[in-house]
PDB file of C-alpha atoms in Angstrom:
ATOM      1  CA  MET A  12       8.317   2.452   7.171  1.00 58.00           C
ATOM      2  CA  SER A  13      10.983   1.604   4.736  1.00 85.00           C
ATOM      3  CA  LEU A  14      11.009  -0.405   1.563  1.00 90.00           C
ATOM      4  CA  PRO A  15      13.543  -2.898   2.959  1.00 93.00           C
ATOM      5  CA  HIS A  16      11.130  -3.845   5.737  1.00 93.00           C
ATOM      6  CA  ALA A  17       8.248  -4.171   3.312  1.00 90.00           C
ATOM      7  CA  LEU A  18      10.355  -6.546   1.194  1.00 92.00           C
ATOM      8  CA  LEU A  19      11.507  -8.522   4.232  1.00 93.00           C
ATOM      9  CA  THR A  20       7.849  -8.857   5.213  1.00 90.00           C
ATOM     10  CA  ALA A  21       6.985 -10.264   1.796  1.00 89.00           C
ATOM     11  CA  LEU A  22       9.954 -12.658   1.853  1.00 93.00           C
ATOM     12  CA  VAL A  23       9.240 -13.914   5.362  1.00 91.00           C
ATOM     13  CA  GLU A  24       5.986 -15.310   3.967  1.00 86.00           C
ATOM     14  CA  HIS A  25       7.842 -17.350   1.326  1.00 86.00           C
ATOM     15  CA  PRO A  26      10.909 -17.178  -0.930  1.00 88.00           C
ATOM     16  CA  CYS A  27      10.389 -15.864  -4.442  1.00 90.00           C
ATOM     17  CA  SER A  28      12.171 -14.270  -7.374  1.00 88.00           C
ATOM     18  CA  GLY A  29      12.470 -10.539  -7.833  1.00 88.00           C
ATOM     19  CA  SER A  30       9.762 -10.511 -10.494  1.00 88.00           C
ATOM     20  CA  GLU A  31       7.443 -12.666  -8.368  1.00 89.00           C
ATOM     21  CA  LEU A  32       8.135 -10.388  -5.423  1.00 87.00           C
ATOM     22  CA  ALA A  33       7.319  -7.298  -7.492  1.00 87.00           C
ATOM     23  CA  GLU A  34       4.087  -8.944  -8.687  1.00 87.00           C
ATOM     24  CA  ARG A  35       3.106 -10.001  -5.140  1.00 83.00           C
ATOM     25  CA  PHE A  36       4.039  -6.553  -3.894  1.00 80.00           C
ATOM     26  CA  ASP A  37       1.694  -4.976  -6.445  1.00 79.00           C
ATOM     27  CA  LYS A  38      -1.158  -7.197  -5.215  1.00 81.00           C
ATOM     28  CA  SER A  39      -0.728  -6.839  -1.457  1.00 82.00           C
ATOM     29  CA  ILE A  40       1.768  -4.642   0.366  1.00 81.00           C
ATOM     30  CA  GLY A  41       1.843  -2.321  -2.633  1.00 78.00           C
ATOM     31  CA  TYR A  42      -1.663  -1.136  -1.750  1.00 82.00           C
ATOM     32  CA  PHE A  43      -0.152   0.385   1.398  1.00 80.00           C
ATOM     33  CA  TRP A  44       3.444   1.054   0.380  1.00 82.00           C
ATOM     34  CA  HIS A  45       4.176   1.942  -3.237  1.00 82.00           C
ATOM     35  CA  ALA A  46       7.455   0.996  -4.902  1.00 86.00           C
ATOM     36  CA  THR A  47       8.464   0.647  -8.524  1.00 88.00           C
ATOM     37  CA  HIS A  48       9.881  -2.636  -9.771  1.00 89.00           C
ATOM     38  CA  GLN A  49      13.231  -0.884 -10.262  1.00 92.00           C
ATOM     39  CA  GLN A  50      13.237   0.206  -6.599  1.00 92.00           C
ATOM     40  CA  ILE A  51      12.421  -3.348  -5.522  1.00 91.00           C
ATOM     41  CA  TYR A  52      15.307  -4.861  -7.511  1.00 92.00           C
ATOM     42  CA  ARG A  53      17.717  -2.193  -6.260  1.00 94.00           C
ATOM     43  CA  GLU A  54      16.652  -2.845  -2.669  1.00 94.00           C
ATOM     44  CA  LEU A  55      16.975  -6.627  -3.084  1.00 94.00           C
ATOM     45  CA  ALA A  56      20.635  -6.085  -3.975  1.00 94.00           C
ATOM     46  CA  ARG A  57      21.120  -3.990  -0.822  1.00 96.00           C
ATOM     47  CA  LEU A  58      19.383  -6.581   1.344  1.00 96.00           C
ATOM     48  CA  GLU A  59      21.631  -9.262  -0.104  1.00 96.00           C
ATOM     49  CA  GLU A  60      24.727  -7.126   0.616  1.00 96.00           C
ATOM     50  CA  ALA A  61      23.524  -6.667   4.208  1.00 96.00           C
ATOM     51  CA  LEU A  62      23.203 -10.478   4.456  1.00 96.00           C
ATOM     52  CA  TRP A  63      19.511 -10.181   5.340  1.00 97.00           C
ATOM     53  CA  ILE A  64      18.498 -12.256   2.302  1.00 96.00           C
ATOM     54  CA  GLU A  65      20.246 -14.632  -0.049  1.00 95.00           C
ATOM     55  CA  ALA A  66      19.716 -15.712  -3.596  1.00 92.00           C
ATOM     56  CA  LEU A  67      19.120 -19.431  -3.867  1.00 87.00           C
ATOM     57  CA  PRO A  68      21.019 -21.310  -6.576  1.00 81.00           C
ATOM     58  CA  ALA A  69      19.325 -20.618  -9.896  1.00 73.00           C
ATOM     59  CA  GLU A  70      17.729 -23.467 -11.754  1.00 70.00           C
ATOM     60  CA  THR A  71      19.634 -24.452 -14.850  1.00 65.00           C
ATOM     61  CA  GLY A  72      18.553 -23.135 -18.198  1.00 63.00           C
ATOM     62  CA  ARG A  73      18.173 -19.828 -19.852  1.00 65.00           C
ATOM     63  CA  GLY A  74      15.923 -17.177 -18.323  1.00 64.00           C
ATOM     64  CA  ARG A  75      15.699 -18.871 -14.920  1.00 68.00           C
ATOM     65  CA  LYS A  76      14.839 -16.508 -12.123  1.00 80.00           C
ATOM     66  CA  ARG A  77      16.895 -16.212  -8.967  1.00 86.00           C
ATOM     67  CA  GLN A  78      14.835 -17.004  -5.880  1.00 90.00           C
ATOM     68  CA  PHE A  79      15.472 -14.996  -2.717  1.00 94.00           C
ATOM     69  CA  ARG A  80      14.912 -16.130   0.828  1.00 94.00           C
ATOM     70  CA  LEU A  81      15.121 -14.459   4.198  1.00 96.00           C
ATOM     71  CA  LEU A  82      18.214 -15.196   6.303  1.00 96.00           C
ATOM     72  CA  PRO A  83      18.246 -15.281  10.125  1.00 97.00           C
ATOM     73  CA  ALA A  84      19.828 -11.800  10.220  1.00 97.00           C
ATOM     74  CA  GLY A  85      16.955 -10.504   8.058  1.00 96.00           C
ATOM     75  CA  ARG A  86      14.383 -12.082  10.364  1.00 96.00           C
ATOM     76  CA  LYS A  87      16.176 -10.516  13.344  1.00 97.00           C
ATOM     77  CA  GLU A  88      16.085  -7.091  11.641  1.00 96.00           C
ATOM     78  CA  LEU A  89      12.394  -7.496  10.830  1.00 95.00           C
ATOM     79  CA  ARG A  90      11.613  -8.394  14.456  1.00 96.00           C
ATOM     80  CA  ARG A  91      13.656  -5.380  15.657  1.00 95.00           C
ATOM     81  CA  TRP A  92      11.791  -3.071  13.271  1.00 94.00           C
ATOM     82  CA  ILE A  93       8.353  -4.422  14.269  1.00 94.00           C
ATOM     83  CA  ALA A  94       9.085  -3.744  17.952  1.00 95.00           C
ATOM     84  CA  GLU A  95      10.444  -0.231  17.272  1.00 95.00           C
ATOM     85  CA  GLN A  96       8.443   2.733  18.539  1.00 93.00           C
ATOM     86  CA  GLN A  97       7.171   4.947  15.754  1.00 90.00           C
ATOM     87  CA  ASP A  98       5.100   8.102  15.742  1.00 90.00           C
ATOM     88  CA  PRO A  99       2.099   8.222  13.403  1.00 87.00           C
ATOM     89  CA  THR A 100       2.939   9.415   9.924  1.00 84.00           C
ATOM     90  CA  PRO A 101       1.734  12.980   9.354  1.00 83.00           C
ATOM     91  CA  LEU A 102      -1.134  13.236   6.907  1.00 83.00           C
ATOM     92  CA  ARG A 103      -0.052  14.450   3.476  1.00 85.00           C
ATOM     93  CA  ASP A 104      -3.084  14.686   1.243  1.00 90.00           C
ATOM     94  CA  GLU A 105      -2.862  17.021  -1.726  1.00 92.00           C
ATOM     95  CA  LEU A 106      -6.647  17.064  -2.133  1.00 94.00           C
ATOM     96  CA  MET A 107      -7.036  18.662   1.299  1.00 94.00           C
ATOM     97  CA  VAL A 108      -4.668  21.471   0.260  1.00 94.00           C
ATOM     98  CA  ARG A 109      -6.540  21.883  -3.043  1.00 94.00           C
ATOM     99  CA  LEU A 110      -9.835  22.185  -1.159  1.00 96.00           C
ATOM    100  CA  ARG A 111      -8.330  24.886   1.081  1.00 94.00           C
ATOM    101  CA  ALA A 112      -7.020  26.693  -2.008  1.00 95.00           C
ATOM    102  CA  GLU A 113     -10.438  26.379  -3.678  1.00 94.00           C
ATOM    103  CA  ALA A 114     -11.988  27.981  -0.588  1.00 93.00           C
ATOM    104  CA  ALA A 115      -9.552  30.889  -0.824  1.00 93.00           C
ATOM    105  CA  VAL A 116      -9.525  31.602  -4.578  1.00 94.00           C
ATOM    106  CA  GLY A 117     -13.026  30.619  -5.619  1.00 87.00           C
ATOM    107  CA  PRO A 118     -14.387  28.235  -8.228  1.00 91.00           C
ATOM    108  CA  THR A 119     -11.664  26.515 -10.236  1.00 92.00           C
ATOM    109  CA  GLY A 120     -13.373  23.429 -11.645  1.00 91.00           C
ATOM    110  CA  LEU A 121     -11.990  21.179  -8.925  1.00 95.00           C
ATOM    111  CA  GLU A 122     -15.175  19.092  -9.202  1.00 95.00           C
ATOM    112  CA  LYS A 123     -13.789  17.277 -12.266  1.00 94.00           C
ATOM    113  CA  GLU A 124     -10.681  16.167 -10.402  1.00 95.00           C
ATOM    114  CA  ILE A 125     -12.669  15.104  -7.359  1.00 96.00           C
ATOM    115  CA  ALA A 126     -15.033  13.066  -9.545  1.00 95.00           C
ATOM    116  CA  ARG A 127     -12.005  11.384 -11.153  1.00 96.00           C
ATOM    117  CA  LEU A 128     -10.511  10.588  -7.739  1.00 96.00           C
ATOM    118  CA  GLN A 129     -13.896   9.365  -6.543  1.00 96.00           C
ATOM    119  CA  ALA A 130     -14.027   6.851  -9.398  1.00 97.00           C
ATOM    120  CA  MET A 131     -10.504   5.651  -8.531  1.00 96.00           C
ATOM    121  CA  HIS A 132     -11.480   5.173  -4.868  1.00 97.00           C
ATOM    122  CA  GLN A 133     -14.620   3.271  -5.907  1.00 98.00           C
ATOM    123  CA  ASP A 134     -12.494   0.971  -8.085  1.00 96.00           C
ATOM    124  CA  LYS A 135      -9.972   0.328  -5.322  1.00 95.00           C
ATOM    125  CA  LEU A 136     -12.766  -0.290  -2.802  1.00 97.00           C
ATOM    126  CA  ALA A 137     -14.274  -2.863  -5.171  1.00 97.00           C
ATOM    127  CA  VAL A 138     -10.868  -4.588  -5.444  1.00 95.00           C
ATOM    128  CA  TYR A 139     -10.484  -4.667  -1.651  1.00 95.00           C
ATOM    129  CA  ARG A 140     -13.978  -6.105  -1.222  1.00 97.00           C
ATOM    130  CA  ARG A 141     -13.264  -8.821  -3.799  1.00 95.00           C
ATOM    131  CA  ILE A 142     -10.044  -9.698  -1.959  1.00 93.00           C
ATOM    132  CA  ALA A 143     -11.948  -9.853   1.337  1.00 94.00           C
ATOM    133  CA  GLN A 144     -14.548 -12.151  -0.197  1.00 95.00           C
ATOM    134  CA  ARG A 145     -11.947 -14.383  -1.848  1.00 92.00           C
ATOM    135  CA  ASP A 146      -9.367 -14.581   0.948  1.00 91.00           C
ATOM    136  CA  PHE A 147     -11.212 -14.134   4.231  1.00 94.00           C
ATOM    137  CA  ILE A 148     -14.949 -14.846   4.144  1.00 90.00           C
ATOM    138  CA  GLY A 149     -15.629 -18.384   5.315  1.00 90.00           C
ATOM    139  CA  LYS A 150     -11.934 -19.171   5.925  1.00 89.00           C
ATOM    140  CA  GLU A 151     -10.365 -20.457   9.125  1.00 89.00           C
ATOM    141  CA  PRO A 152      -9.695 -17.367  11.287  1.00 89.00           C
ATOM    142  CA  SER A 153      -6.069 -18.065  12.244  1.00 93.00           C
ATOM    143  CA  ARG A 154      -4.027 -15.343  13.934  1.00 95.00           C
ATOM    144  CA  GLU A 155      -2.132 -14.729  10.689  1.00 91.00           C
ATOM    145  CA  ARG A 156      -5.304 -14.526   8.617  1.00 92.00           C
ATOM    146  CA  ARG A 157      -6.994 -12.217  11.149  1.00 95.00           C
ATOM    147  CA  LEU A 158      -4.032  -9.814  11.067  1.00 94.00           C
ATOM    148  CA  GLN A 159      -3.964  -9.838   7.261  1.00 92.00           C
ATOM    149  CA  HIS A 160      -7.716  -9.207   7.222  1.00 95.00           C
ATOM    150  CA  LEU A 161      -7.277  -6.314   9.649  1.00 96.00           C
ATOM    151  CA  VAL A 162      -4.847  -4.658   7.222  1.00 94.00           C
ATOM    152  CA  LEU A 163      -7.355  -5.116   4.414  1.00 95.00           C
ATOM    153  CA  LYS A 164     -10.185  -3.719   6.560  1.00 96.00           C
ATOM    154  CA  ALA A 165      -8.034  -0.630   7.198  1.00 96.00           C
ATOM    155  CA  GLY A 166      -7.729  -0.176   3.433  1.00 95.00           C
ATOM    156  CA  ILE A 167     -11.497  -0.583   3.040  1.00 97.00           C
ATOM    157  CA  LEU A 168     -12.199   2.013   5.728  1.00 98.00           C
ATOM    158  CA  GLN A 169      -9.690   4.403   4.158  1.00 96.00           C
ATOM    159  CA  GLU A 170     -11.382   4.104   0.754  1.00 97.00           C
ATOM    160  CA  GLU A 171     -14.831   4.540   2.310  1.00 98.00           C
ATOM    161  CA  LEU A 172     -13.603   7.698   4.085  1.00 97.00           C
ATOM    162  CA  SER A 173     -12.121   9.057   0.859  1.00 97.00           C
ATOM    163  CA  LEU A 174     -15.432   8.434  -0.905  1.00 97.00           C
ATOM    164  CA  ALA A 175     -17.394  10.186   1.858  1.00 97.00           C
ATOM    165  CA  ILE A 176     -15.072  13.203   1.681  1.00 97.00           C
ATOM    166  CA  ALA A 177     -15.330  13.316  -2.119  1.00 96.00           C
ATOM    167  CA  LYS A 178     -19.126  13.131  -1.945  1.00 96.00           C
ATOM    168  CA  GLU A 179     -19.351  15.970   0.559  1.00 96.00           C
ATOM    169  CA  ALA A 180     -16.809  18.060  -1.351  1.00 96.00           C
ATOM    170  CA  LEU A 181     -18.821  17.647  -4.554  1.00 96.00           C
ATOM    171  CA  GLU A 182     -21.987  18.671  -2.698  1.00 95.00           C
ATOM    172  CA  ILE A 183     -20.284  21.809  -1.370  1.00 95.00           C
ATOM    173  CA  LEU A 184     -18.650  22.681  -4.682  1.00 94.00           C
ATOM    174  CA  GLY A 185     -21.969  22.210  -6.488  1.00 88.00           C
ATOM    175  CA  ALA A 186     -23.874  24.421  -4.072  1.00 68.00           C
ATOM    176  CA  PRO A 187     -24.561  27.957  -5.205  1.00 66.00           C
ATOM    177  CA  ALA A 188     -22.247  30.553  -3.739  1.00 59.00           C
ATOM    178  CA  PRO A 189     -23.924  32.882  -1.218  1.00 59.00           C
ATOM    179  CA  SER A 190     -25.026  36.147  -2.720  1.00 56.00           C
ATOM    180  CA  THR A 191     -22.880  39.171  -1.974  1.00 53.00           C
ATOM    181  CA  ARG A 192     -25.531  41.636  -3.243  1.00 53.00           C
ATOM    182  CA  GLY A 193     -26.447  44.257  -0.791  1.00 51.00           C
ATOM    183  CA  ALA A 194     -23.482  43.442   1.388  1.00 49.00           C
ATOM    184  CA  PRO A 195     -21.734  46.476   2.830  1.00 50.00           C
TER     185      PRO A 195
END
């Protein structure tokens, strides 16, 4: 996935300014694709150069934000990208490498880091569950809403898996090491 396609996805939903887009990005797509506000603004300029988006005329007055909207060429690119074949992204999880290293070199105090990560995953899971309650429970299950809910459910499952792994890792790391006394 690329940042341009994430931004086109956000803009296809409705036009907004760069700062509104960055804020929306932080609250939705940003959970699955991280980008800094600087990267977002830089990419908006590129998308405008490619004629995939355009800046709407700014309202008069000082400090008015430029609104961006998707152009037909941007919609065409987004449709092309959606239909594109793509292999699954290889897993890159530093914690898994740290656990393997811990297994090889012995106790390192990794439990503290895992407990910290566990708390972060619990917080994010709570956020996802609040979003699910607010945006999906008891709402009309349109196709659009069902797809958005599916993305959120994927995030929930990912956080639940991370919590299960952290729990088991802490159990293993807290277990006494087998005795090597009397071993040949």
